[in-house]
Short mmCIF file of C-alpha atoms and ligand atoms in Angstrom, two decimals:
data_model
loop_
_atom_site.label_atom_id
_atom_site.label_comp_id
_atom_site.label_asym_id
_atom_site.label_seq_id
_atom_site.Cartn_x
_atom_site.Cartn_y
_atom_site.Cartn_z
CA UNK A 1 16.34 21.83 31.90
CA UNK A 2 19.58 21.01 30.81
CA UNK A 3 19.89 18.48 27.74
CA UNK A 4 22.03 17.48 24.91
CA UNK A 5 20.47 18.58 21.75
CA UNK A 6 21.07 17.51 18.14
CA UNK A 7 20.01 19.86 15.36
CA UNK A 8 22.54 18.91 12.43
CA UNK A 9 23.99 15.52 12.38
CA UNK A 10 27.84 15.16 11.69
CA UNK A 11 30.95 13.26 12.62
CA UNK A 12 31.25 12.74 16.43
CA UNK A 13 34.60 14.32 16.41
CA UNK A 14 33.16 17.67 15.57
CA UNK A 15 30.79 17.49 18.63
CA UNK A 16 27.46 17.75 17.16
CA UNK A 17 25.47 17.58 20.44
CA UNK A 18 24.78 20.99 21.88
CA UNK A 19 24.41 21.27 25.65
CA UNK A 20 22.14 23.78 26.60
CA UNK A 21 18.87 24.57 28.36
CA UNK A 22 15.28 23.53 26.93
CA UNK A 23 11.69 23.66 28.30
CA UNK A 24 11.10 20.84 30.78
CA UNK A 25 8.46 18.35 29.15
CA UNK A 26 4.99 17.86 30.55
CA UNK A 27 3.16 14.44 30.95
CA UNK A 28 0.15 14.29 28.59
CA UNK A 29 -2.39 11.77 29.31
CA UNK A 30 -1.07 8.24 29.00
CA UNK A 31 2.58 9.51 29.61
CA UNK A 32 4.67 9.81 32.68
CA UNK A 33 7.25 12.39 33.28
CA UNK A 34 10.73 10.88 34.64
CA UNK A 35 13.71 12.62 36.65
CA UNK A 36 16.47 11.15 34.58
CA UNK A 37 18.87 9.46 36.92
CA UNK A 38 21.00 7.73 33.93
CA UNK A 39 21.14 7.25 30.37
CA UNK A 40 22.95 4.54 28.50
CA UNK A 41 24.93 5.25 25.42
CA UNK A 42 24.26 3.08 22.57
CA UNK A 43 25.84 2.69 19.13
CA UNK A 44 22.30 3.53 17.67
CA UNK A 45 22.68 7.01 19.34
CA UNK A 46 25.98 7.38 17.33
CA UNK A 47 24.39 6.49 14.23
CA UNK A 48 21.55 9.26 14.84
CA UNK A 49 23.98 11.90 15.77
CA UNK A 50 26.38 11.19 12.80
CA UNK A 51 23.36 11.07 10.26
CA UNK A 52 23.54 7.46 9.25
CA UNK A 53 19.95 7.24 10.41
CA UNK A 54 18.28 10.03 8.45
CA UNK A 55 16.82 12.93 10.79
CA UNK A 56 13.31 12.56 11.70
CA UNK A 57 12.78 15.93 13.68
CA UNK A 58 14.62 19.19 13.43
CA UNK A 59 15.94 18.82 16.82
CA UNK A 60 16.04 15.87 19.30
CA UNK A 61 17.51 14.93 22.66
CA UNK A 62 19.04 11.42 21.91
CA UNK A 63 19.13 8.51 24.41
CA UNK A 64 17.15 5.41 24.80
CA UNK A 65 18.46 3.55 27.70
CA UNK A 66 16.52 5.78 30.53
CA UNK A 67 16.42 5.03 34.24
CA UNK A 68 14.27 7.41 35.90
CA UNK A 69 11.98 8.22 38.62
CA UNK A 70 8.07 8.98 38.09
CA UNK A 71 7.29 12.56 38.90
CA UNK A 72 3.93 13.20 36.91
CA UNK A 73 1.39 10.62 35.59
CA UNK A 74 1.35 8.22 38.51
CA UNK A 75 -1.03 5.46 38.42
CA UNK A 76 -2.03 2.71 40.61
CA UNK A 77 0.32 0.33 38.92
CA UNK A 78 3.03 2.94 38.55
CA UNK A 79 2.82 5.06 41.97
CA UNK A 80 4.84 8.25 42.15
CA UNK A 81 8.64 7.87 42.78
CA UNK A 82 8.67 4.27 40.94
CA UNK A 83 11.90 3.80 39.33
CA UNK A 84 11.53 2.64 35.87
CA UNK A 85 13.36 1.91 32.53
CA UNK A 86 12.67 3.28 29.10
CA UNK A 87 14.04 1.76 25.74
CA UNK A 88 14.21 2.16 22.19
CA UNK A 89 10.70 1.21 21.50
CA UNK A 90 8.87 4.07 22.89
CA UNK A 91 5.28 3.10 21.62
CA UNK A 92 3.51 1.22 18.87
CA UNK A 93 0.18 1.66 17.07
CA UNK A 94 -1.16 -1.57 18.39
CA UNK A 95 -3.33 -1.89 15.31
CA UNK A 96 -1.10 -2.75 12.28
CA UNK A 97 -0.71 -6.42 10.86
CA UNK A 98 2.45 -6.88 12.92
CA UNK A 99 1.14 -5.58 16.40
CA UNK A 100 -1.98 -7.72 15.76
CA UNK A 101 0.37 -10.77 15.66
CA UNK A 102 2.60 -10.23 18.67
CA UNK A 103 5.43 -8.56 16.29
CA UNK A 104 5.36 -5.04 17.95
CA UNK A 105 9.20 -4.91 17.21
CA UNK A 106 8.14 -4.84 13.36
CA UNK A 107 5.22 -2.02 13.93
CA UNK A 108 4.59 0.02 10.80
CA UNK A 109 4.11 3.13 13.02
CA UNK A 110 6.42 2.74 15.97
CA UNK A 111 7.74 5.70 18.28
CA UNK A 112 11.62 5.46 18.85
CA UNK A 113 13.13 7.03 22.11
CA UNK A 114 15.63 9.62 21.45
CA UNK A 115 14.80 9.65 17.70
CA UNK A 116 11.27 10.25 16.66
CA UNK A 117 10.75 11.56 20.28
CA UNK A 118 13.05 13.13 22.83
CA UNK A 119 15.11 10.72 24.98
CA UNK A 120 17.26 10.72 28.13
CA UNK A 121 20.24 12.62 27.47
CA UNK A 122 18.50 15.36 29.64
CA UNK A 123 17.46 15.99 33.35
CA UNK A 124 13.90 15.17 32.60
CA UNK A 125 12.13 12.97 29.93
CA UNK A 126 8.57 11.79 29.22
CA UNK A 127 7.49 8.25 28.14
CA UNK A 128 4.54 6.45 27.33
CA UNK A 129 3.12 4.96 30.52
CA UNK A 130 2.47 1.49 28.89
CA UNK A 131 6.25 1.45 27.55
CA UNK A 132 8.02 1.84 31.05
CA UNK A 133 9.38 -1.05 32.95
CA UNK A 134 9.60 -0.96 36.62
CA UNK A 135 13.19 -1.97 37.91
CA UNK A 136 14.39 -4.52 40.32
CA UNK A 137 15.81 -2.86 43.33
CA UNK A 138 19.03 -5.03 43.04
CA UNK A 139 19.89 -3.01 40.02
CA UNK A 140 21.44 0.48 40.80
CA UNK A 141 20.74 3.26 38.44
CA UNK A 142 24.28 3.22 36.64
CA UNK A 143 24.24 -0.45 36.13
CA UNK A 144 20.60 -0.80 35.03
CA UNK A 145 21.01 1.69 32.18
CA UNK A 146 23.10 -0.32 29.70
CA UNK A 147 20.58 -3.51 30.22
CA UNK A 148 17.95 -1.25 28.70
CA UNK A 149 19.03 -1.65 25.11
CA UNK A 150 22.52 -3.38 24.86
CA UNK A 151 21.02 -6.02 27.16
CA UNK A 152 17.54 -6.47 25.87
CA UNK A 153 18.81 -6.48 22.22
CA UNK A 154 21.59 -8.75 22.92
CA UNK A 155 18.80 -10.96 24.79
CA UNK A 156 16.53 -10.77 21.60
CA UNK A 157 19.40 -11.54 19.52
CA UNK A 158 19.73 -14.90 21.20
CA UNK A 159 16.14 -15.61 20.63
CA UNK A 160 16.48 -14.85 17.03
CA UNK A 161 19.51 -16.91 16.44
CA UNK A 162 17.49 -19.89 18.32
CA UNK A 163 20.20 -20.34 20.92
CA UNK A 164 19.54 -23.34 23.01
CA UNK A 165 21.37 -24.25 26.33
CA UNK A 166 24.66 -25.88 25.97
CA UNK A 167 25.28 -24.70 22.36
CA UNK A 168 28.40 -23.32 20.80
CA UNK A 169 27.92 -19.73 20.22
CA UNK A 170 30.18 -17.01 18.48
CA UNK A 171 30.01 -13.19 19.43
CA UNK A 172 31.67 -10.96 16.80
CA UNK A 173 32.66 -7.86 18.33
CA UNK A 174 32.61 -7.22 22.10
CA UNK A 175 31.16 -3.98 23.32
CA UNK A 176 28.28 -3.00 25.33
CA UNK A 177 25.68 -5.59 24.07
CA UNK A 178 28.05 -8.48 23.91
CA UNK A 179 29.55 -8.13 27.15
CA UNK A 180 26.00 -8.63 28.60
CA UNK A 181 25.11 -11.34 26.32
CA UNK A 182 27.96 -13.46 27.31
CA UNK A 183 26.61 -13.54 30.92
CA UNK A 184 23.33 -14.93 29.92
CA UNK A 185 25.08 -17.51 27.49
CA UNK A 186 27.27 -18.54 30.35
CA UNK A 187 24.19 -18.91 32.68
CA UNK A 188 22.72 -20.98 29.85
CA UNK A 189 25.95 -23.28 29.94
CA UNK A 190 26.87 -22.34 26.41
CA UNK A 191 30.37 -22.44 25.19
CA UNK A 192 31.33 -18.86 23.93
CA UNK A 193 33.62 -18.08 21.05
CA UNK A 194 34.55 -14.38 20.93
CA UNK A 195 35.97 -12.56 17.73
CA UNK A 196 36.72 -8.88 18.48
CA UNK A 197 39.39 -6.18 17.86
CA UNK A 198 41.07 -4.57 20.82
CA UNK A 199 43.17 -6.18 23.47
CA UNK A 200 41.29 -5.05 26.14
CA UNK A 201 37.94 -6.20 24.74
CA UNK A 202 39.70 -9.63 24.35
CA UNK A 203 40.86 -9.71 27.94
CA UNK A 204 37.32 -8.64 29.05
CA UNK A 205 35.78 -11.60 27.28
CA UNK A 206 38.14 -14.05 28.74
CA UNK A 207 37.65 -12.48 32.04
CA UNK A 208 33.81 -13.06 31.63
CA UNK A 209 34.22 -16.64 30.67
CA UNK A 210 34.72 -17.19 26.75
CA UNK A 211 35.82 -20.52 25.72
CA UNK A 212 38.05 -18.92 23.18
CA UNK A 213 38.90 -15.47 22.13
CA UNK A 214 40.56 -14.28 18.91
CA UNK A 215 41.05 -11.13 17.01
CA UNK A 216 38.34 -9.80 14.65
CA UNK A 217 39.88 -11.55 11.55
CA UNK A 218 40.50 -14.91 13.44
CA UNK A 219 38.19 -17.91 12.90
CA UNK A 220 36.94 -19.80 15.98
CA UNK A 221 38.50 -23.23 16.26
CA UNK A 222 35.28 -25.16 16.02
CA UNK A 223 32.06 -24.97 13.98
CA UNK A 224 29.35 -22.85 15.75
CA UNK A 225 25.71 -23.65 16.23
CA UNK A 226 24.86 -19.90 16.28
CA UNK A 227 26.66 -16.45 16.02
CA UNK A 228 25.77 -12.92 16.80
CA UNK A 229 27.41 -10.08 15.13
CA UNK A 230 27.64 -6.85 16.79
CA UNK A 231 30.08 -4.74 14.76
CA UNK A 232 28.27 -2.26 12.18
CA UNK A 233 30.41 -4.15 9.41
CA UNK A 234 29.31 -6.66 6.59
CA UNK A 235 32.91 -8.20 6.50
CA UNK A 236 32.22 -9.34 9.96
CA UNK A 237 28.84 -10.72 8.96
CA UNK A 238 30.49 -12.77 6.26
CA UNK A 239 33.13 -13.94 8.77
CA UNK A 240 30.61 -15.12 11.18
CA UNK A 241 28.55 -17.13 8.30
CA UNK A 242 31.90 -18.85 7.53
CA UNK A 243 32.15 -20.30 11.15
CA UNK A 244 28.69 -21.90 11.05
CA UNK A 245 28.08 -25.47 11.09
CA UNK A 246 25.12 -26.57 8.40
CA UNK A 247 21.82 -25.46 9.68
CA UNK A 248 23.38 -22.72 11.90
CA UNK A 249 22.13 -19.18 12.25
CA UNK A 250 23.90 -15.75 12.08
CA UNK A 251 21.71 -12.99 13.93
CA UNK A 252 22.88 -9.56 12.81
CA UNK A 253 22.71 -7.12 15.87
CA UNK A 254 23.17 -3.88 14.09
CA UNK A 255 20.63 -1.21 12.98
CA UNK A 256 23.01 -0.03 10.39
CA UNK A 257 25.67 -2.01 8.27
CA UNK A 258 28.28 -0.41 5.95
CA UNK A 259 27.45 -2.81 3.31
CA UNK A 260 27.38 -6.89 2.86
CA UNK A 261 30.25 -7.84 0.51
CA UNK A 262 29.62 -10.44 -1.98
CA UNK A 263 30.01 -14.01 -0.65
CA UNK A 264 30.31 -17.45 -1.96
CA UNK A 265 26.59 -19.03 -1.74
CA UNK A 266 27.99 -22.58 -2.24
CA UNK A 267 30.29 -22.48 0.72
CA UNK A 268 28.72 -20.04 3.15
CA UNK A 269 25.06 -20.15 2.84
CA UNK A 270 24.09 -23.62 1.17
CA UNK A 271 23.62 -26.34 3.76
CA UNK A 272 20.41 -24.33 5.21
CA UNK A 273 22.63 -21.91 6.98
CA UNK A 274 20.57 -18.81 7.94
CA UNK A 275 21.31 -15.02 8.02
CA UNK A 276 18.83 -13.00 10.07
CA UNK A 277 18.64 -9.43 11.26
CA UNK A 278 17.45 -8.34 14.76
CA UNK A 279 15.05 -5.44 14.62
CA UNK A 280 14.02 -3.37 17.68
CA UNK A 281 12.55 -5.26 20.60
CA UNK A 282 9.23 -6.20 22.20
CA UNK A 283 8.05 -5.22 25.67
CA UNK A 284 8.02 -9.06 26.27
CA UNK A 285 11.71 -9.35 25.30
CA UNK A 286 12.36 -6.42 27.98
CA UNK A 287 10.53 -8.05 30.77
CA UNK A 288 12.03 -11.37 30.11
CA UNK A 289 15.44 -10.09 29.98
CA UNK A 290 15.12 -7.77 33.16
CA UNK A 291 13.78 -10.71 35.03
CA UNK A 292 16.56 -12.95 33.67
CA UNK A 293 19.11 -10.33 34.68
CA UNK A 294 18.04 -10.04 38.16
CA UNK A 295 17.86 -13.82 38.42
CA UNK A 296 21.71 -14.36 37.18
CA UNK A 297 22.83 -11.28 39.11
CA UNK A 298 23.91 -9.69 35.79
CA UNK A 299 26.30 -6.81 36.30
CA UNK A 300 27.25 -4.43 33.36
CA UNK A 301 30.55 -3.08 33.13
CA UNK A 302 30.13 0.83 32.81
CA UNK A 303 31.96 4.08 32.32
CA UNK A 304 29.94 7.15 33.56
CA UNK A 305 30.10 10.43 31.76
CA UNK A 306 28.44 13.68 33.00
CA UNK A 307 25.89 15.16 30.64
CA UNK A 308 28.21 17.76 29.45
CA UNK A 309 30.26 15.32 28.18
CA UNK A 310 27.73 13.59 25.91
CA UNK A 311 29.83 13.99 22.69
CA UNK A 312 32.82 12.45 24.42
CA UNK A 313 30.97 9.56 25.60
CA UNK A 314 29.82 8.85 21.92
CA UNK A 315 33.31 9.13 20.74
CA UNK A 316 34.40 6.57 23.18
CA UNK A 317 31.75 4.32 21.95
CA UNK A 318 32.92 4.93 18.24
CA UNK A 319 36.58 4.25 19.02
CA UNK A 320 36.10 1.25 21.36
CA UNK A 321 37.91 3.16 23.83
CA UNK A 322 35.87 1.79 26.98
CA UNK A 323 35.25 -1.68 28.11
CA UNK A 324 31.48 -2.32 28.41
CA UNK A 325 28.94 0.56 28.35
CA UNK A 326 29.08 4.16 28.51
CA UNK A 327 26.50 5.82 30.73
CA UNK A 328 25.37 9.42 30.90
CA UNK A 329 24.52 10.76 34.50
CA UNK A 330 22.39 14.05 34.18
ZN1 LIG B 1 20.02 1.01 21.44
ZN1 LIG B 2 1.78 -1.68 14.81
#
């Protein structure tokens, strides 16, 4: 089968992914084999391909927002041909302290799709049967793919930040995840304040119902109840903290940050403000979000790339060259 393969991480401008032929995977017991219809491109893929996340295997096929159709390993619950989604959390041990307490996102021995096992930048992929999610018919392949990480993680960020209906919420950065998150916030009647670089991202935010839109250095005109940061930048985290009311929460939606600069505790954190990270996701987050997405008619903004253009798709994510999400169609 054709796949995009990573063997030595380097800057995406050097095109580290090699497009070539690899053996088609086979489903082992407890797994399904999928024909990949679409695979979303996530900033985490960029961190893997560029090496900010250390390599876990000699070679890996990236991609963890897979929409595919079951070809092997069908069961009564997942019949042949079922269209399912696969996300970043590809498996957990089910036995560690965290798994036993419903915190499988923090599992000590997790499997990560497209990182510790091969992912969906390929014609076929396999996945654990208990970590695939049947997709509503209303969501077509192209538009379902970005929901599977950008969407679910954005939804989890709202939970981590403790967002309640009608609150004032800041989104710092406006890429694939934020443009889906704003739809949920609008459905919850929240006022949304967006700080982001790039005029086209600001226009998109305004068109999706943001109450206020500013550049990445601009401070929202009101104090926020919650803020979610999407950019892999510690400066943005500090800017978000500086926008909170007392008792407010910043949720950092980034698997990698450059660093967090020194900041003034007395002014920025005192007053029971909280700084929290968002780590992975649970299957419960995935199911709840996909249900919400179907209910509110959530529609991702997408740009499709053929598999041959996987490097270009990642470069587009890195340079914020596209609005919304990039999706690879094998
Ligand atoms: Zn992701
Ligand atoms: Zn565990």
